[in-house]
PDB file of C-alpha atoms in Angstrom:
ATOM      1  CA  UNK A 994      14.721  29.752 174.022  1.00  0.00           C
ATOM      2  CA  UNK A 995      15.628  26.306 172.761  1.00  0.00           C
ATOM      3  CA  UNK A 996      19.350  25.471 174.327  1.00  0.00           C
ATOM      4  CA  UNK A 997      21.040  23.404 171.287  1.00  0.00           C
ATOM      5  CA  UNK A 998      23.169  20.425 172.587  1.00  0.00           C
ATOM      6  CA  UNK A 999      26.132  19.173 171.152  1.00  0.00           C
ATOM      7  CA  UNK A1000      25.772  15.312 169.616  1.00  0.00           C
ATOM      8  CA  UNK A1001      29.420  14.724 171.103  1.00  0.00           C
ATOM      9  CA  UNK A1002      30.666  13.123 172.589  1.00  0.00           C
ATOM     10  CA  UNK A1003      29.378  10.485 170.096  1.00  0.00           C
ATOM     11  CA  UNK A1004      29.849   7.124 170.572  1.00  0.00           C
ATOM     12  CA  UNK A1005      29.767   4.866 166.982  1.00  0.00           C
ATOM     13  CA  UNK A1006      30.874   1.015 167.680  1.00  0.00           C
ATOM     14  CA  UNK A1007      33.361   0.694 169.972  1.00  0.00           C
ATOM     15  CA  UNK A1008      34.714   4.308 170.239  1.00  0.00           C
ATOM     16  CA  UNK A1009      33.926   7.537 171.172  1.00  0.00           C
ATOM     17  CA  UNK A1010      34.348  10.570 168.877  1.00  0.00           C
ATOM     18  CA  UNK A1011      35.231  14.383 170.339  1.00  0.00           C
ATOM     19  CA  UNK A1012      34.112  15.911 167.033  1.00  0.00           C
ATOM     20  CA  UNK A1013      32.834  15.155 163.401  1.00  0.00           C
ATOM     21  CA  UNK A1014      36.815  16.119 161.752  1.00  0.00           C
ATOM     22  CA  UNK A1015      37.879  12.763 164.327  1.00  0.00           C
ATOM     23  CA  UNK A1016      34.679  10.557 162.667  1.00  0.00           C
ATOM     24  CA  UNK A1017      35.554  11.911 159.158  1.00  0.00           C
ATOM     25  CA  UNK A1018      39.297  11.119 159.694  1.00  0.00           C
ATOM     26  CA  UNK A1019      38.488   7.440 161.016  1.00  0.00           C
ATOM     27  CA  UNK A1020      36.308   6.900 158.223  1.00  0.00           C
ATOM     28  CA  UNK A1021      38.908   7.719 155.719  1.00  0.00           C
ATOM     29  CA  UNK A1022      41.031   5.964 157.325  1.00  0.00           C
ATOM     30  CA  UNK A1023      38.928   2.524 156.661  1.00  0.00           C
ATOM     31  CA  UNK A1024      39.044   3.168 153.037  1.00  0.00           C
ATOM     32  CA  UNK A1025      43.005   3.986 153.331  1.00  0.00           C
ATOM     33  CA  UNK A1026      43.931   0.655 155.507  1.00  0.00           C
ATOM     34  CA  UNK A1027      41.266  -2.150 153.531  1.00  0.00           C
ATOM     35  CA  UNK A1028      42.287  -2.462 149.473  1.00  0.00           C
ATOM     36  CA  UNK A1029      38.089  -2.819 147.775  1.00  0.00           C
ATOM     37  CA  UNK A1030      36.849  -6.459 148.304  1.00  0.00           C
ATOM     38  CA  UNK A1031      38.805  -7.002 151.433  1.00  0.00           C
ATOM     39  CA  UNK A1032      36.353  -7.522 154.086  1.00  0.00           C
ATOM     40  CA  UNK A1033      36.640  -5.375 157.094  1.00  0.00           C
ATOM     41  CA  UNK A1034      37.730  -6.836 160.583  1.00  0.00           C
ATOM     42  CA  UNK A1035      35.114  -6.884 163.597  1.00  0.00           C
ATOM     43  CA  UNK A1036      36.695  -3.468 165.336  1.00  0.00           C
ATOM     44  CA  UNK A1037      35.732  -1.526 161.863  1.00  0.00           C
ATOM     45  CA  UNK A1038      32.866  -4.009 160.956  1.00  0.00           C
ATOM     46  CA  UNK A1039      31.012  -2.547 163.957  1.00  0.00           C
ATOM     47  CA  UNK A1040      32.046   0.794 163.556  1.00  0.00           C
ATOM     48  CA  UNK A1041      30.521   0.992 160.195  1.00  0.00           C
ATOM     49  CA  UNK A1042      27.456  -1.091 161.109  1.00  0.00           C
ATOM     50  CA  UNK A1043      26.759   1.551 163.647  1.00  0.00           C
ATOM     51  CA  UNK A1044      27.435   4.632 161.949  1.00  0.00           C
ATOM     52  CA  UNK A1045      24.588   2.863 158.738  1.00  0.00           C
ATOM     53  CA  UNK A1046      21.861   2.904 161.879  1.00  0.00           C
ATOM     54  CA  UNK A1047      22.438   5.965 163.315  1.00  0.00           C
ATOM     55  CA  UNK A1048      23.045   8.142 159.765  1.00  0.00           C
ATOM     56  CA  UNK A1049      22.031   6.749 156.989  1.00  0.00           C
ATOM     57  CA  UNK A1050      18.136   7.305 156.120  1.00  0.00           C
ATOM     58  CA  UNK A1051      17.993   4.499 154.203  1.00  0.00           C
ATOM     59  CA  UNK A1052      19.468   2.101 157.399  1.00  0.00           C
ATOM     60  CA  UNK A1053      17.245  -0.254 157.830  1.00  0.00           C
ATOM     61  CA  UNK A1054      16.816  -0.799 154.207  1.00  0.00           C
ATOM     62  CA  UNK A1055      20.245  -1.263 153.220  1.00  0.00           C
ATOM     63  CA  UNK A1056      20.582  -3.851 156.126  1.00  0.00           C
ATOM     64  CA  UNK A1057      17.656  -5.771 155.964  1.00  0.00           C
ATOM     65  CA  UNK A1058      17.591  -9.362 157.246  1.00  0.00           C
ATOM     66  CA  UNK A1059      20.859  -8.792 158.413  1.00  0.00           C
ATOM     67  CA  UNK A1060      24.471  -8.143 157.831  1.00  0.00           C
ATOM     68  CA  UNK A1061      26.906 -10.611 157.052  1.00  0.00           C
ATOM     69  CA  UNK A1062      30.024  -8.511 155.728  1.00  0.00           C
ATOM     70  CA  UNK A1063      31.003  -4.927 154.687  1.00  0.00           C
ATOM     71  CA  UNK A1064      33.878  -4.591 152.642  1.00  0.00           C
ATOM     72  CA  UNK A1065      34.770  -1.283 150.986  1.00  0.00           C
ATOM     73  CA  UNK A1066      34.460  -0.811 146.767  1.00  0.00           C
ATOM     74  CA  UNK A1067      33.848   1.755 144.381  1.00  0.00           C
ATOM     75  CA  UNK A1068      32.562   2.296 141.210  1.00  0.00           C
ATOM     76  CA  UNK A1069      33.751   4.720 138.075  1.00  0.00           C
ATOM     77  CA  UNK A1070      32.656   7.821 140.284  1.00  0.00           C
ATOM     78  CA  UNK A1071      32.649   7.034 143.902  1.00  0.00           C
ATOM     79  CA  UNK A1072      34.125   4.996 147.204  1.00  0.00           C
ATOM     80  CA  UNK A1073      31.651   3.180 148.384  1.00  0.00           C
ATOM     81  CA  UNK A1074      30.789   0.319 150.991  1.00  0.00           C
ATOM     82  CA  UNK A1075      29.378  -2.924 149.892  1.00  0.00           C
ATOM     83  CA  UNK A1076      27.129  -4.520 152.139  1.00  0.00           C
ATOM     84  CA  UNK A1077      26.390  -8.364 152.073  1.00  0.00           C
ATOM     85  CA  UNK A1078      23.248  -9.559 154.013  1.00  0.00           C
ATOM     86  CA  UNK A1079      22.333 -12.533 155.350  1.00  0.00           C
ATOM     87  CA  UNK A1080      20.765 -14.050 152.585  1.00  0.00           C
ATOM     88  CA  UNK A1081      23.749 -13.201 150.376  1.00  0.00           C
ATOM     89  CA  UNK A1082      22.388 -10.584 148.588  1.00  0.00           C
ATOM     90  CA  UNK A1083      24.704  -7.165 148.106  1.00  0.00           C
ATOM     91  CA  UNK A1084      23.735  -3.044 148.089  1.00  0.00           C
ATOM     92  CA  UNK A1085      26.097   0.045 148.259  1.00  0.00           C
ATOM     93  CA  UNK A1086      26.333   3.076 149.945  1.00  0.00           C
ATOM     94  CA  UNK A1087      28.214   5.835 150.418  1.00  0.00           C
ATOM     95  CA  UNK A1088      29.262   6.891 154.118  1.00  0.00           C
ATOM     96  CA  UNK A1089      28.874  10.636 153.281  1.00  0.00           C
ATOM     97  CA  UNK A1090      24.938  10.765 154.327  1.00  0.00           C
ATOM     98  CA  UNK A1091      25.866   9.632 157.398  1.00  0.00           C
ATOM     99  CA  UNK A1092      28.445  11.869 158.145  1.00  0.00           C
ATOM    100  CA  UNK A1093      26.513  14.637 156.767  1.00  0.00           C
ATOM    101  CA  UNK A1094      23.343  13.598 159.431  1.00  0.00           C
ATOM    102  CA  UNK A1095      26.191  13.209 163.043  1.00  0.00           C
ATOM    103  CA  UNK A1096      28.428  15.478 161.706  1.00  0.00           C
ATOM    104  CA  UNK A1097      26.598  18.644 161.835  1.00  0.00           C
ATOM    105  CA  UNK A1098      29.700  20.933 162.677  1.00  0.00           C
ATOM    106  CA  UNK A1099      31.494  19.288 159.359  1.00  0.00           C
ATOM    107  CA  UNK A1100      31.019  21.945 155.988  1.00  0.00           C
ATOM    108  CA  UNK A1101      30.409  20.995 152.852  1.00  0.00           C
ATOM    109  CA  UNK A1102      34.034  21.560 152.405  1.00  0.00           C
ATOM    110  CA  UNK A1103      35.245  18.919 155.097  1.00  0.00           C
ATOM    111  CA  UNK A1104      33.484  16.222 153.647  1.00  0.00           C
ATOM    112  CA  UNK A1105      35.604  13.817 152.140  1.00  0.00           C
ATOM    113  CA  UNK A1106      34.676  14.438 148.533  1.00  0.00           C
ATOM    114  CA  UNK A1107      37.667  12.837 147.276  1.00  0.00           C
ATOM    115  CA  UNK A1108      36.831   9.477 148.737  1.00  0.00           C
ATOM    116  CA  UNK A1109      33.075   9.202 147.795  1.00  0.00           C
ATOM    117  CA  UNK A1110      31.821  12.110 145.210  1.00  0.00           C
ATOM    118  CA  UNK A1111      33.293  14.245 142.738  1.00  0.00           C
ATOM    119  CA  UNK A1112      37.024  14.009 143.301  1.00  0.00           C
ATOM    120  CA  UNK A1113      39.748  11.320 142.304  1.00  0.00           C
ATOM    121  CA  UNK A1114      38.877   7.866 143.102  1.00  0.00           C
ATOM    122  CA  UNK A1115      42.474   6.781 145.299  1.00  0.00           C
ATOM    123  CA  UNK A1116      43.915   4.101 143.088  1.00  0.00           C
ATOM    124  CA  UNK A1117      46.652   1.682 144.260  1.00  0.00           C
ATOM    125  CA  UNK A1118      49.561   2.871 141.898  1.00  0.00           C
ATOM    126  CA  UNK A1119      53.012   1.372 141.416  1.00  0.00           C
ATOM    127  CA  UNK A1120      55.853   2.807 139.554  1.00  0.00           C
ATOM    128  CA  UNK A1121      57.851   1.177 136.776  1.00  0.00           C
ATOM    129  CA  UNK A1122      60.007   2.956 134.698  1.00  0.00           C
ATOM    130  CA  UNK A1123      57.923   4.907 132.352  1.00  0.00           C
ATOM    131  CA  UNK A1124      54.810   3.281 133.785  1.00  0.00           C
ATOM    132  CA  UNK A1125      52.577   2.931 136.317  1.00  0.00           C
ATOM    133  CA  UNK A1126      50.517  -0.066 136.888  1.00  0.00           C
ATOM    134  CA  UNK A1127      47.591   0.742 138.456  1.00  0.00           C
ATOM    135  CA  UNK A1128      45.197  -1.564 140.773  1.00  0.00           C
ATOM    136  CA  UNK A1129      47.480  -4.661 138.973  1.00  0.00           C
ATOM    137  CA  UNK A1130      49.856  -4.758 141.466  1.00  0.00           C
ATOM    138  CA  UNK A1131      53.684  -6.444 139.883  1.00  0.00           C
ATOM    139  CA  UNK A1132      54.029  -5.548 136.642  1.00  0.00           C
ATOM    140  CA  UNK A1133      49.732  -5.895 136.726  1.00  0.00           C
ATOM    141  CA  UNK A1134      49.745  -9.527 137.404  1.00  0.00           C
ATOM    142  CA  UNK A1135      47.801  -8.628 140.689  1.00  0.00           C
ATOM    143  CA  UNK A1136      49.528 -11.535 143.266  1.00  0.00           C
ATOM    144  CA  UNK A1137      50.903 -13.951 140.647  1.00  0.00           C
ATOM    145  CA  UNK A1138      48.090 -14.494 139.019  1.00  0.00           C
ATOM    146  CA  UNK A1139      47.662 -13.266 135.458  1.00  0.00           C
ATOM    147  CA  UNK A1140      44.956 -10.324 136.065  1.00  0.00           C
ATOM    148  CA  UNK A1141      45.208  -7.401 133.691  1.00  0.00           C
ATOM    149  CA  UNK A1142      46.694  -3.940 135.362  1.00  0.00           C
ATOM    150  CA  UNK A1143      45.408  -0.911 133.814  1.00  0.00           C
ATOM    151  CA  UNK A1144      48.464   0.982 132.421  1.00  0.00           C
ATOM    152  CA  UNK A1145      48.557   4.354 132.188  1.00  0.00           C
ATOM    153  CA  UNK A1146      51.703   5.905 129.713  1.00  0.00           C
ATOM    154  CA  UNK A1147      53.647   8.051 132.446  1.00  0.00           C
TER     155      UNK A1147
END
């Protein structure tokens, strides 16, 4: 008889997880607390830098010579993390591998399809009358500068 043992407590960066619902909520939270293109501060830097080596099968591959940022970003279908090496060059990858490989008590179900695959990309929206300006911030200006919001009729 093989005696399975449990993969927590897991430690990824600087803390240590009870369960895969506390990784899965502290990687959500990442994508909730940096807007795409900000990069992420040395607490969450690390945090995601570990959980690429230990989960991702495509790790050391996706940080090469080295890693010189992560900020989060998405594309038409997904949230996604953008990695910039060393040498300046970029890739993206979704966290949802990883959490699928040190998460093996999360379902299919608790995976955070809404942030990565499938679901509604989260969009920063504001309200204004009729409208909402979306990703544009005031009035779609973005911060005083004269970047185009996407408006959506309301």
């Amino acid at each position: 008889e093989k005696e399975e043992t449990s993969p927590y407590p897991r430690k990824i960066g600087y803390k240590t997880f009870k369960d895969g619902s506390e990784i899965k909520r502290h990687v959500v939270g990442i994508f909730k607390r940096f807007t795409p293109g900000t990069p992420l501060n040395k607490y969450e830097f690390n945090f995601v830098l570990e959980l690429i080596k230990q989960g991702h099968h495509q790790a050391t591959e996706k940080i090469g010579c080295g890693v010189k940022t992560i900020f989060p970003s998405h594309d038409s279908k997904a949230e996604k993390m953008c990695i910039m090496r060393e040498d300046e060059s970029l890739d993206y990858l979704s966290l949802v591998p990883c959490l699928q490989k040190l998460c093996p008590d999360l379902d299919e179900k608790d995976l955070p399809k809404g942030y990565w695959v499938d679901g509604p990309i989260r969009k920063k929206i504001r309200i204004t009358g009729r409208h909402m300006m979306i990703r544009g911030g005031f009035d779609g200006r973005g911060r005083g500068g004269r970047g185009r919001g996407e408006m959506v009729r309301g």
